[in-house]
Tab-separated table of C-alpha atoms and ligand atoms in Angstrom:
chain	number	residue	atom	x	y	z
A	1	UNK	CA	-82.076	45.276	35.265
A	2	UNK	CA	-84.350	46.434	38.120
A	3	UNK	CA	-88.122	46.787	37.652
A	4	UNK	CA	-89.344	50.328	37.162
A	5	UNK	CA	-92.095	52.738	36.231
A	6	UNK	CA	-90.860	55.722	34.255
A	7	UNK	CA	-92.853	58.859	33.662
A	8	UNK	CA	-91.324	62.263	33.133
A	9	UNK	CA	-94.129	64.655	32.240
A	10	UNK	CA	-92.103	67.840	31.635
A	11	UNK	CA	-92.631	69.242	28.150
A	12	UNK	CA	-89.256	70.415	26.810
A	13	UNK	CA	-89.271	73.328	24.373
A	14	UNK	CA	-85.748	73.563	23.005
A	15	UNK	CA	-84.096	76.079	20.690
A	16	UNK	CA	-83.223	79.620	19.724
A	17	UNK	CA	-85.633	82.319	20.852
A	18	UNK	CA	-88.110	79.835	22.356
A	19	UNK	CA	-88.529	82.013	25.479
A	20	UNK	CA	-90.652	84.322	23.339
A	21	UNK	CA	-93.401	81.697	23.359
A	22	UNK	CA	-93.669	81.633	27.148
A	23	UNK	CA	-96.880	83.701	27.285
A	24	UNK	CA	-98.723	81.357	24.949
A	25	UNK	CA	-97.482	78.271	26.812
A	26	UNK	CA	-98.266	79.723	30.233
A	27	UNK	CA	-101.803	80.701	29.308
A	28	UNK	CA	-102.776	77.021	29.220
A	29	UNK	CA	-102.441	77.011	33.029
A	30	UNK	CA	-104.304	80.226	33.870
A	31	UNK	CA	-103.928	83.970	33.626
A	32	UNK	CA	-102.210	84.869	36.921
A	33	UNK	CA	-98.487	84.101	36.942
A	34	UNK	CA	-95.813	84.549	39.604
A	35	UNK	CA	-92.567	85.448	37.853
A	36	UNK	CA	-89.798	84.152	40.121
A	37	UNK	CA	-86.124	84.965	39.553
A	38	UNK	CA	-82.748	85.419	41.221
A	39	UNK	CA	-80.386	88.276	41.939
A	40	UNK	CA	-80.907	90.201	38.742
A	41	UNK	CA	-78.909	88.487	35.968
A	42	UNK	CA	-82.111	88.248	33.910
A	43	UNK	CA	-82.484	92.031	34.016
A	44	UNK	CA	-78.882	92.580	32.852
A	45	UNK	CA	-79.230	90.133	29.972
A	46	UNK	CA	-82.553	91.526	28.729
A	47	UNK	CA	-84.380	88.223	29.291
A	48	UNK	CA	-86.660	89.828	31.871
A	49	UNK	CA	-88.010	92.266	29.283
A	50	UNK	CA	-88.616	89.495	26.731
A	51	UNK	CA	-90.504	87.410	29.278
A	52	UNK	CA	-92.663	90.281	30.533
A	53	UNK	CA	-93.516	91.261	26.966
A	54	UNK	CA	-94.532	87.727	26.027
A	55	UNK	CA	-96.644	87.262	29.183
A	56	UNK	CA	-98.376	90.620	28.783
A	57	UNK	CA	-99.080	89.989	25.091
A	58	UNK	CA	-100.847	86.793	26.115
A	59	UNK	CA	-103.021	88.812	28.511
A	60	UNK	CA	-101.420	87.386	31.629
A	61	UNK	CA	-101.413	89.259	34.934
A	62	UNK	CA	-97.866	89.138	36.304
A	63	UNK	CA	-96.801	89.235	39.948
A	64	UNK	CA	-93.043	89.326	40.483
A	65	UNK	CA	-90.752	88.024	43.156
A	66	UNK	CA	-86.988	88.147	42.602
A	67	UNK	CA	-84.151	87.788	45.078
A	68	UNK	CA	-83.619	84.020	45.085
A	69	UNK	CA	-80.083	83.368	46.351
A	70	UNK	CA	-77.875	80.476	45.257
A	71	UNK	CA	-78.625	77.783	47.863
A	72	UNK	CA	-82.201	79.096	47.978
A	73	UNK	CA	-83.615	79.990	51.377
A	74	UNK	CA	-86.845	78.860	52.985
A	75	UNK	CA	-87.596	82.391	54.268
A	76	UNK	CA	-88.151	83.681	50.720
A	77	UNK	CA	-90.258	80.607	49.940
A	78	UNK	CA	-92.504	81.389	52.914
A	79	UNK	CA	-92.875	84.987	51.752
A	80	UNK	CA	-93.746	83.785	48.251
A	81	UNK	CA	-96.340	81.313	49.536
A	82	UNK	CA	-98.238	84.188	51.166
A	83	UNK	CA	-97.949	86.293	48.032
A	84	UNK	CA	-99.294	83.500	45.810
A	85	UNK	CA	-102.271	82.961	48.085
A	86	UNK	CA	-103.047	86.681	48.166
A	87	UNK	CA	-102.791	87.035	44.366
A	88	UNK	CA	-104.482	83.699	43.646
A	89	UNK	CA	-101.609	82.642	41.408
A	90	UNK	CA	-102.270	79.924	38.788
A	91	UNK	CA	-98.716	79.188	37.651
A	92	UNK	CA	-95.219	79.855	38.989
A	93	UNK	CA	-92.717	80.723	36.272
A	94	UNK	CA	-89.099	80.218	37.339
A	95	UNK	CA	-86.592	82.100	35.182
A	96	UNK	CA	-83.050	81.171	36.153
A	97	UNK	CA	-80.891	78.282	37.311
A	98	UNK	CA	-81.432	75.452	39.773
A	99	UNK	CA	-81.852	77.740	42.771
A	100	UNK	CA	-84.723	79.711	41.248
A	101	UNK	CA	-86.391	76.537	39.973
A	102	UNK	CA	-86.058	74.795	43.344
A	103	UNK	CA	-87.459	77.827	45.134
A	104	UNK	CA	-90.424	77.847	42.719
A	105	UNK	CA	-91.023	74.138	43.357
A	106	UNK	CA	-91.022	74.707	47.129
A	107	UNK	CA	-93.538	77.505	46.723
A	108	UNK	CA	-95.691	75.274	44.533
A	109	UNK	CA	-96.184	72.688	47.277
A	110	UNK	CA	-96.282	75.314	50.032
A	111	UNK	CA	-99.270	77.259	48.679
A	112	UNK	CA	-101.957	74.561	49.079
A	113	UNK	CA	-100.439	73.175	52.297
A	114	UNK	CA	-101.783	74.285	55.675
A	115	UNK	CA	-98.575	73.736	57.637
A	116	UNK	CA	-95.081	75.151	57.165
A	117	UNK	CA	-93.387	74.364	53.841
A	118	UNK	CA	-90.226	73.163	55.636
A	119	UNK	CA	-92.248	70.121	56.761
A	120	UNK	CA	-91.669	68.621	53.298
A	121	UNK	CA	-87.900	69.094	53.523
A	122	UNK	CA	-87.623	67.842	57.105
A	123	UNK	CA	-89.512	64.669	56.205
A	124	UNK	CA	-92.556	65.541	58.326
A	125	UNK	CA	-95.046	65.722	55.465
A	126	UNK	CA	-95.603	64.605	51.871
A	127	UNK	CA	-97.235	66.949	49.386
A	128	UNK	CA	-100.678	65.980	48.120
A	129	UNK	CA	-101.136	68.742	45.610
A	130	UNK	CA	-99.116	71.577	44.061
A	131	UNK	CA	-99.401	74.605	41.824
A	132	UNK	CA	-97.878	74.045	38.392
A	133	UNK	CA	-94.307	75.271	37.846
A	134	UNK	CA	-92.849	76.284	34.474
A	135	UNK	CA	-89.236	77.098	33.693
A	136	UNK	CA	-87.051	79.210	31.461
A	137	UNK	CA	-83.573	77.798	32.062
A	138	UNK	CA	-80.555	80.136	32.106
A	139	UNK	CA	-77.927	77.816	33.588
A	140	UNK	CA	-77.400	74.199	32.493
A	141	UNK	CA	-76.397	72.423	35.694
A	142	UNK	CA	-78.866	71.156	38.304
A	143	UNK	CA	-81.266	69.417	35.937
A	144	UNK	CA	-84.139	70.756	38.037
A	145	UNK	CA	-85.861	71.814	34.800
A	146	UNK	CA	-87.102	68.245	34.392
A	147	UNK	CA	-86.458	66.614	37.762
A	148	UNK	CA	-88.835	65.748	40.581
A	149	UNK	CA	-86.542	67.284	43.201
A	150	UNK	CA	-85.991	70.574	44.984
A	151	UNK	CA	-83.240	71.493	47.454
A	152	UNK	CA	-83.828	74.277	49.981
A	153	UNK	CA	-81.741	75.779	52.778
A	154	UNK	CA	-83.205	76.615	56.161
A	155	UNK	CA	-81.283	79.545	57.657
A	156	UNK	CA	-82.064	78.170	61.100
A	157	UNK	CA	-79.218	75.686	61.513
A	158	UNK	CA	-78.088	76.194	57.899
A	159	UNK	CA	-79.679	72.904	56.940
A	160	UNK	CA	-79.784	72.192	53.212
A	161	UNK	CA	-82.260	69.427	52.475
A	162	UNK	CA	-83.826	67.842	49.372
A	163	UNK	CA	-87.462	66.985	48.789
A	164	UNK	CA	-88.676	64.761	45.975
A	165	UNK	CA	-92.209	64.251	44.645
A	166	UNK	CA	-93.732	63.567	41.257
A	167	UNK	CA	-95.723	66.778	41.853
A	168	UNK	CA	-92.493	68.748	41.419
A	169	UNK	CA	-91.891	68.032	37.742
A	170	UNK	CA	-92.245	71.337	35.875
A	171	UNK	CA	-95.149	71.347	33.435
A	172	UNK	CA	-92.911	72.808	30.731
A	173	UNK	CA	-89.307	73.967	30.475
A	174	UNK	CA	-87.945	76.284	27.834
A	175	UNK	CA	-84.321	75.552	26.963
A	176	UNK	CA	-82.608	78.088	24.735
A	177	UNK	CA	-78.827	77.496	24.726
A	178	UNK	CA	-78.280	81.194	23.823
A	179	UNK	CA	-79.432	82.128	27.329
A	180	UNK	CA	-76.255	80.542	28.718
A	181	UNK	CA	-73.922	82.851	26.743
A	182	UNK	CA	-73.745	85.344	29.620
A	183	UNK	CA	-72.726	82.904	32.352
A	184	UNK	CA	-69.600	83.608	34.405
A	185	UNK	CA	-66.898	80.962	33.803
A	186	UNK	CA	-67.073	79.779	37.402
A	187	UNK	CA	-70.795	79.035	37.074
A	188	UNK	CA	-70.197	77.201	33.790
A	189	UNK	CA	-67.582	75.015	35.488
A	190	UNK	CA	-69.823	74.352	38.505
A	191	UNK	CA	-72.681	73.427	36.185
A	192	UNK	CA	-70.543	70.948	34.278
A	193	UNK	CA	-69.318	69.353	37.528
A	194	UNK	CA	-72.920	69.036	38.713
A	195	UNK	CA	-74.231	67.367	35.550
A	196	UNK	CA	-71.278	64.944	35.572
A	197	UNK	CA	-72.130	64.170	39.200
A	198	UNK	CA	-75.760	63.412	38.298
A	199	UNK	CA	-74.548	60.833	35.806
A	200	UNK	CA	-72.028	59.361	38.237
A	201	UNK	CA	-74.545	59.027	41.080
A	202	UNK	CA	-76.426	56.687	38.748
A	203	UNK	CA	-73.445	54.994	37.124
A	204	UNK	CA	-71.985	53.537	40.321
A	205	UNK	CA	-74.538	50.879	41.117
A	206	UNK	CA	-74.795	47.317	42.360
A	207	UNK	CA	-77.660	46.539	39.945
A	208	UNK	CA	-76.527	44.165	37.217
A	209	UNK	CA	-76.641	43.811	34.294
A	210	UNK	CA	-77.586	47.310	33.141
A	211	UNK	CA	-76.004	47.402	29.707
A	212	UNK	CA	-78.173	49.960	27.927
A	213	UNK	CA	-78.226	52.541	30.701
A	214	UNK	CA	-74.463	52.079	31.233
A	215	UNK	CA	-73.931	53.016	27.594
A	216	UNK	CA	-76.330	55.966	27.794
A	217	UNK	CA	-74.629	57.265	30.937
A	218	UNK	CA	-71.162	56.761	29.437
A	219	UNK	CA	-72.225	58.548	26.244
A	220	UNK	CA	-73.584	61.467	28.266
A	221	UNK	CA	-70.343	61.761	30.226
A	222	UNK	CA	-68.242	61.627	27.070
A	223	UNK	CA	-70.394	64.299	25.464
A	224	UNK	CA	-70.091	66.602	28.472
A	225	UNK	CA	-66.307	66.157	28.451
A	226	UNK	CA	-66.180	66.759	24.673
A	227	UNK	CA	-67.992	70.098	24.849
A	228	UNK	CA	-66.923	71.432	28.274
A	229	UNK	CA	-63.859	73.282	27.054
A	230	UNK	CA	-65.623	74.785	24.044
A	231	UNK	CA	-68.298	76.471	26.152
A	232	UNK	CA	-65.644	77.750	28.548
A	233	UNK	CA	-63.447	79.145	25.790
A	234	UNK	CA	-66.026	80.300	23.288
A	235	UNK	CA	-69.019	81.280	25.343
A	236	UNK	CA	-71.183	82.111	22.356
A	237	UNK	CA	-70.795	78.784	20.582
A	238	UNK	CA	-74.478	77.842	20.198
A	239	UNK	CA	-73.894	74.264	19.077
A	240	UNK	CA	-71.613	73.439	21.999
A	241	UNK	CA	-74.057	74.994	24.446
A	242	UNK	CA	-76.883	73.011	22.892
A	243	UNK	CA	-74.905	69.802	23.551
A	244	UNK	CA	-74.162	70.821	27.139
A	245	UNK	CA	-77.664	72.051	27.911
A	246	UNK	CA	-79.397	68.925	26.631
A	247	UNK	CA	-76.821	66.701	28.353
A	248	UNK	CA	-77.528	68.496	31.632
A	249	UNK	CA	-81.239	67.826	31.310
A	250	UNK	CA	-80.842	64.175	30.338
A	251	UNK	CA	-78.291	63.675	33.112
A	252	UNK	CA	-81.023	64.238	35.652
A	253	UNK	CA	-84.452	63.512	34.147
A	254	UNK	CA	-83.892	59.960	35.413
A	255	UNK	CA	-84.374	58.122	32.134
A	256	UNK	CA	-80.866	56.682	32.599
A	257	UNK	CA	-81.323	55.893	36.286
A	258	UNK	CA	-84.659	54.145	36.639
A	259	UNK	CA	-83.420	50.623	35.976
A	260	UNK	CA	-80.804	50.583	38.711
A	261	UNK	CA	-79.990	51.391	42.303
A	262	UNK	CA	-78.492	54.914	42.526
A	263	UNK	CA	-75.915	56.181	45.014
A	264	UNK	CA	-76.368	59.914	45.944
A	265	UNK	CA	-73.987	59.914	48.930
A	266	UNK	CA	-71.752	62.550	47.314
A	267	UNK	CA	-74.740	64.856	46.891
A	268	UNK	CA	-75.829	64.357	50.482
A	269	UNK	CA	-72.321	65.057	51.767
A	270	UNK	CA	-72.042	68.115	49.495
A	271	UNK	CA	-75.291	69.533	50.858
A	272	UNK	CA	-73.565	69.822	54.237
A	273	UNK	CA	-70.763	71.866	52.650
A	274	UNK	CA	-73.075	74.280	50.870
A	275	UNK	CA	-75.450	74.348	53.863
A	276	UNK	CA	-72.755	75.513	56.280
A	277	UNK	CA	-70.298	77.328	54.012
A	278	UNK	CA	-72.729	78.565	51.336
A	279	UNK	CA	-70.445	77.401	48.507
A	280	UNK	CA	-71.734	76.631	44.991
A	281	UNK	CA	-73.138	73.095	44.727
A	282	UNK	CA	-70.967	72.127	41.723
A	283	UNK	CA	-67.831	73.437	43.437
A	284	UNK	CA	-68.591	71.241	46.442
A	285	UNK	CA	-69.184	68.188	44.267
A	286	UNK	CA	-65.813	68.676	42.530
A	287	UNK	CA	-64.242	68.210	45.957
A	288	UNK	CA	-66.421	65.406	47.315
A	289	UNK	CA	-66.805	63.122	44.300
A	290	UNK	CA	-63.098	62.313	43.740
A	291	UNK	CA	-62.702	61.641	47.489
A	292	UNK	CA	-65.818	59.439	47.493
A	293	UNK	CA	-64.338	57.463	44.577
A	294	UNK	CA	-60.954	56.970	46.241
A	295	UNK	CA	-62.703	55.742	49.384
A	296	UNK	CA	-65.147	53.392	47.645
A	297	UNK	CA	-63.673	52.074	44.389
A	298	UNK	CA	-62.861	48.693	45.948
A	299	UNK	CA	-66.605	48.031	46.202
A	300	UNK	CA	-66.506	47.152	42.483
A	301	UNK	CA	-63.107	47.592	40.867
A	302	UNK	CA	-64.386	46.157	37.580
A	303	UNK	CA	-67.053	48.862	37.337
A	304	UNK	CA	-64.511	51.602	37.980
A	305	UNK	CA	-62.143	50.035	35.434
A	306	UNK	CA	-64.956	49.864	32.853
A	307	UNK	CA	-65.659	53.568	33.467
A	308	UNK	CA	-61.963	54.420	33.138
A	309	UNK	CA	-61.646	52.605	29.806
A	310	UNK	CA	-64.947	53.601	28.233
A	311	UNK	CA	-65.230	57.217	29.370
A	312	UNK	CA	-61.640	58.329	29.967
A	313	UNK	CA	-59.939	56.206	27.288
A	314	UNK	CA	-57.573	54.725	29.865
A	315	UNK	CA	-55.550	51.886	28.387
A	316	UNK	CA	-56.568	48.743	30.210
A	317	UNK	CA	-53.890	47.281	32.468
A	318	UNK	CA	-54.647	43.571	32.218
A	319	UNK	CA	-52.368	42.801	35.162
A	320	UNK	CA	-54.121	45.232	37.455
A	321	UNK	CA	-57.769	46.260	37.211
A	322	UNK	CA	-57.078	48.446	40.239
A	323	UNK	CA	-54.466	50.481	38.362
A	324	UNK	CA	-56.950	50.970	35.518
A	325	UNK	CA	-59.630	52.099	37.968
A	326	UNK	CA	-57.301	54.530	39.734
A	327	UNK	CA	-56.167	55.981	36.409
A	328	UNK	CA	-59.819	56.763	35.626
A	329	UNK	CA	-60.278	58.562	38.933
A	330	UNK	CA	-57.130	60.570	38.223
A	331	UNK	CA	-58.433	61.551	34.765
A	332	UNK	CA	-61.725	62.653	36.285
A	333	UNK	CA	-59.924	64.812	38.825
A	334	UNK	CA	-57.717	66.286	36.072
A	335	UNK	CA	-60.856	67.091	34.098
A	336	UNK	CA	-62.399	68.955	37.042
A	337	UNK	CA	-59.187	70.942	37.483
A	338	UNK	CA	-59.110	71.741	33.767
A	339	UNK	CA	-62.449	73.492	34.312
A	340	UNK	CA	-60.760	75.712	36.885
A	341	UNK	CA	-62.331	73.970	39.879
A	342	UNK	CA	-60.552	73.005	43.093
A	343	UNK	CA	-60.689	69.343	44.100
A	344	UNK	CA	-59.761	69.785	47.764
A	345	UNK	CA	-61.626	71.308	50.701
A	346	UNK	CA	-58.729	73.700	51.223
A	347	UNK	CA	-59.192	74.877	47.647
A	348	UNK	CA	-62.778	75.959	48.405
A	349	UNK	CA	-61.765	77.607	51.690
A	350	UNK	CA	-62.889	74.876	54.116
A	351	UNK	CA	-60.629	73.679	56.941
A	352	UNK	CA	-60.972	70.696	59.273
A	353	UNK	CA	-62.778	72.519	62.081
A	354	UNK	CA	-66.343	71.434	61.226
A	355	UNK	CA	-65.831	68.073	59.483
A	356	UNK	CA	-67.166	66.115	62.437
A	357	UNK	CA	-70.260	68.336	62.610
A	358	UNK	CA	-70.917	67.821	58.890
A	359	UNK	CA	-70.521	64.036	59.132
A	360	UNK	CA	-72.877	64.056	62.093
A	361	UNK	CA	-75.533	66.169	60.344
A	362	UNK	CA	-75.259	64.131	57.167
A	363	UNK	CA	-75.987	60.874	58.966
A	364	UNK	CA	-78.458	62.373	61.424
A	365	UNK	CA	-76.226	61.675	64.404
A	366	UNK	CA	-75.014	58.350	62.960
A	367	UNK	CA	-78.565	56.973	62.919
A	368	UNK	CA	-78.802	56.574	59.132
A	369	UNK	CA	-76.419	55.576	56.350
A	370	UNK	CA	-75.922	57.422	53.080
A	371	UNK	CA	-75.447	55.987	49.603
A	372	UNK	CA	-76.830	53.066	47.632
A	373	UNK	CA	-73.626	51.720	46.035
A	374	UNK	CA	-71.811	51.749	49.372
A	375	UNK	CA	-73.654	52.443	52.600
A	376	UNK	CA	-71.728	55.043	54.561
A	377	UNK	CA	-72.013	55.645	58.285
A	378	UNK	CA	-70.798	58.739	60.118
A	379	UNK	CA	-67.187	57.518	60.324
A	380	UNK	CA	-67.146	56.780	56.600
A	381	UNK	CA	-68.456	60.263	55.801
A	382	UNK	CA	-65.851	61.761	58.103
A	383	UNK	CA	-63.121	59.703	56.426
A	384	UNK	CA	-64.238	60.949	53.011
A	385	UNK	CA	-64.210	64.548	54.226
A	386	UNK	CA	-60.711	64.050	55.672
A	387	UNK	CA	-59.567	62.495	52.410
A	388	UNK	CA	-60.841	65.620	50.644
A	389	UNK	CA	-58.811	68.030	52.799
B	401	NZQ	O1	-79.361	84.982	40.727
B	401	NZQ	P1	-78.980	85.459	39.381
B	401	NZQ	O2	-78.731	86.914	39.320
B	401	NZQ	O3	-79.894	84.971	38.302
B	401	NZQ	O4	-77.507	84.828	39.081
B	401	NZQ	C1	-77.262	83.449	39.069
B	401	NZQ	C2	-76.568	82.932	40.331
B	401	NZQ	O5	-75.797	83.944	40.935
B	401	NZQ	C3	-76.240	83.160	37.994
B	401	NZQ	N1	-76.836	82.967	36.658
B	401	NZQ	C4	-77.758	82.059	36.312
B	401	NZQ	N2	-77.988	82.140	34.975
B	401	NZQ	C5	-77.196	83.120	34.501
B	401	NZQ	C6	-76.457	83.664	35.578
B	401	NZQ	N3	-75.571	84.670	35.409
B	401	NZQ	C7	-75.407	85.134	34.165
B	401	NZQ	N4	-76.069	84.663	33.079
B	401	NZQ	C8	-76.962	83.633	33.203
B	401	NZQ	N5	-77.563	83.128	32.119
B	401	NZQ	O6	-75.647	81.939	38.403
B	401	NZQ	C9	-75.593	81.894	39.825
B	401	NZQ	C10	-75.887	80.491	40.313
B	401	NZQ	O7	-77.233	80.129	40.063
B	401	NZQ	P2	-77.887	78.820	40.730
B	401	NZQ	O8	-79.282	78.752	40.274
B	401	NZQ	O9	-77.621	78.835	42.191
B	401	NZQ	O10	-77.002	77.646	40.114
B	401	NZQ	P3	-77.375	76.173	39.696
B	401	NZQ	O11	-78.214	76.133	38.491
B	401	NZQ	O12	-76.089	75.467	39.672
B	401	NZQ	O13	-78.294	75.623	40.886
B	401	NZQ	C11	-77.722	75.169	42.088
B	401	NZQ	C12	-78.814	74.717	43.040
B	401	NZQ	O14	-79.536	73.596	42.503
B	401	NZQ	C13	-79.595	72.564	43.493
B	401	NZQ	C14	-78.296	72.757	44.233
B	401	NZQ	O15	-78.283	72.098	45.476
B	401	NZQ	C15	-78.208	74.261	44.348
B	401	NZQ	O16	-78.931	74.735	45.463
B	401	NZQ	N6	-79.823	71.259	42.871
B	401	NZQ	C16	-81.088	70.948	42.503
B	401	NZQ	C17	-81.425	69.725	41.947
B	401	NZQ	C18	-82.813	69.400	41.570
B	401	NZQ	N7	-83.765	70.219	41.959
B	401	NZQ	O17	-83.095	68.380	40.926
B	401	NZQ	C19	-80.427	68.672	41.747
B	401	NZQ	C20	-79.023	69.131	41.907
B	401	NZQ	O18	-78.246	68.052	42.337
B	401	NZQ	C21	-78.808	70.245	42.843
B	401	NZQ	O19	-78.692	69.724	44.162
B	402	ZN	ZN1	-76.392	68.109	41.795
């Protein structure tokens, strides 16, 4: 087990109707709140009205900024930074999925910073202070509700880049599984693929032994698989949504990843897909992760075989660990397809024309490698993309 320091400060408020307490919770951070949201789903579902009522009842002055797009853009973040300064905002309240939360986090570090907020995402600067961010989650997927990360797209060059800092943990996140009842099936499927990916990025590691976190990660994967179909079929099944929503948060709050080296190459490769083609993050991961596995399983066949047996109930082939490992990868791909997701680039409308460009951008012109479990150079990334065609 690797050495670590673990601290996740996000207060989780979980359960039915908990969004009604947002005013009271928010007041602890000040009385001027920026309400940040996406393309309008919260208005259709009635959540917007509930939130405004609760904030107003607490005596909070609300400034609004909607319009966050999936794969959130830096231009809106810049606009919001100005607005927050002008209104002397105390707290940013993100109501939505990962895109809205990530946009709110970018704003939070942008407001006190003198330079351009993109500096954090391009690696030019590290944040020293931030406004607090709070969350009402409407889409279990990205885990941003209790992560220290934010991923933003710069329209100039369609660069999608992550930034991580302990300043980005939300101060509180309200998780009411009922708020997921209105999700389109495609978004549900993408969310499930993303939370599985967050577990897998941690599971495939060279750190050994990591017995407890292996079991926690395996249990999380099994739970996601157990409840995935029920939320797709019966969208108002509270108990199944509760299982999925909590799994999505635990998949990415890093409790199960601190004691080991993580991988994250699949995420970095996927960011090039959604940067250029503006596809949903989970849809991109459903394509990249199986290809990454087929390319890299030889790095540790025993680990892949363990995963196949423990998570996918593959019967162990004692003559061939490789066959066991490959059967697990096949089961994973079948699972993704059972959610209605494509597992090839063609299936998400991407042809071979820009693979080289994506491999180049991902590895910064072949100057850096990606991944902790296996270190991938530009040719490796290109090979994975070709394997995904
Ligand atoms: O914009 P609105 O109208 O709200 O509609 C959204 C959006 O179109 C809709 N939606 C959300 N909740 C809904 C709903 N529709 C009906 N009912 C509801 N309850 O869903 C669409 C997708 O939303 P989005 O926020 O883009 O999805 P998701 O939560 O999957 O977030 C994806 C983003 O998170 C980043 C991804 O890269 C991507 O940009 N990630 C952030 C991470 C982090 N900060 O730690 C880690 C992840 O790996 C991920 O990279
Ligand atoms: Zn992700």
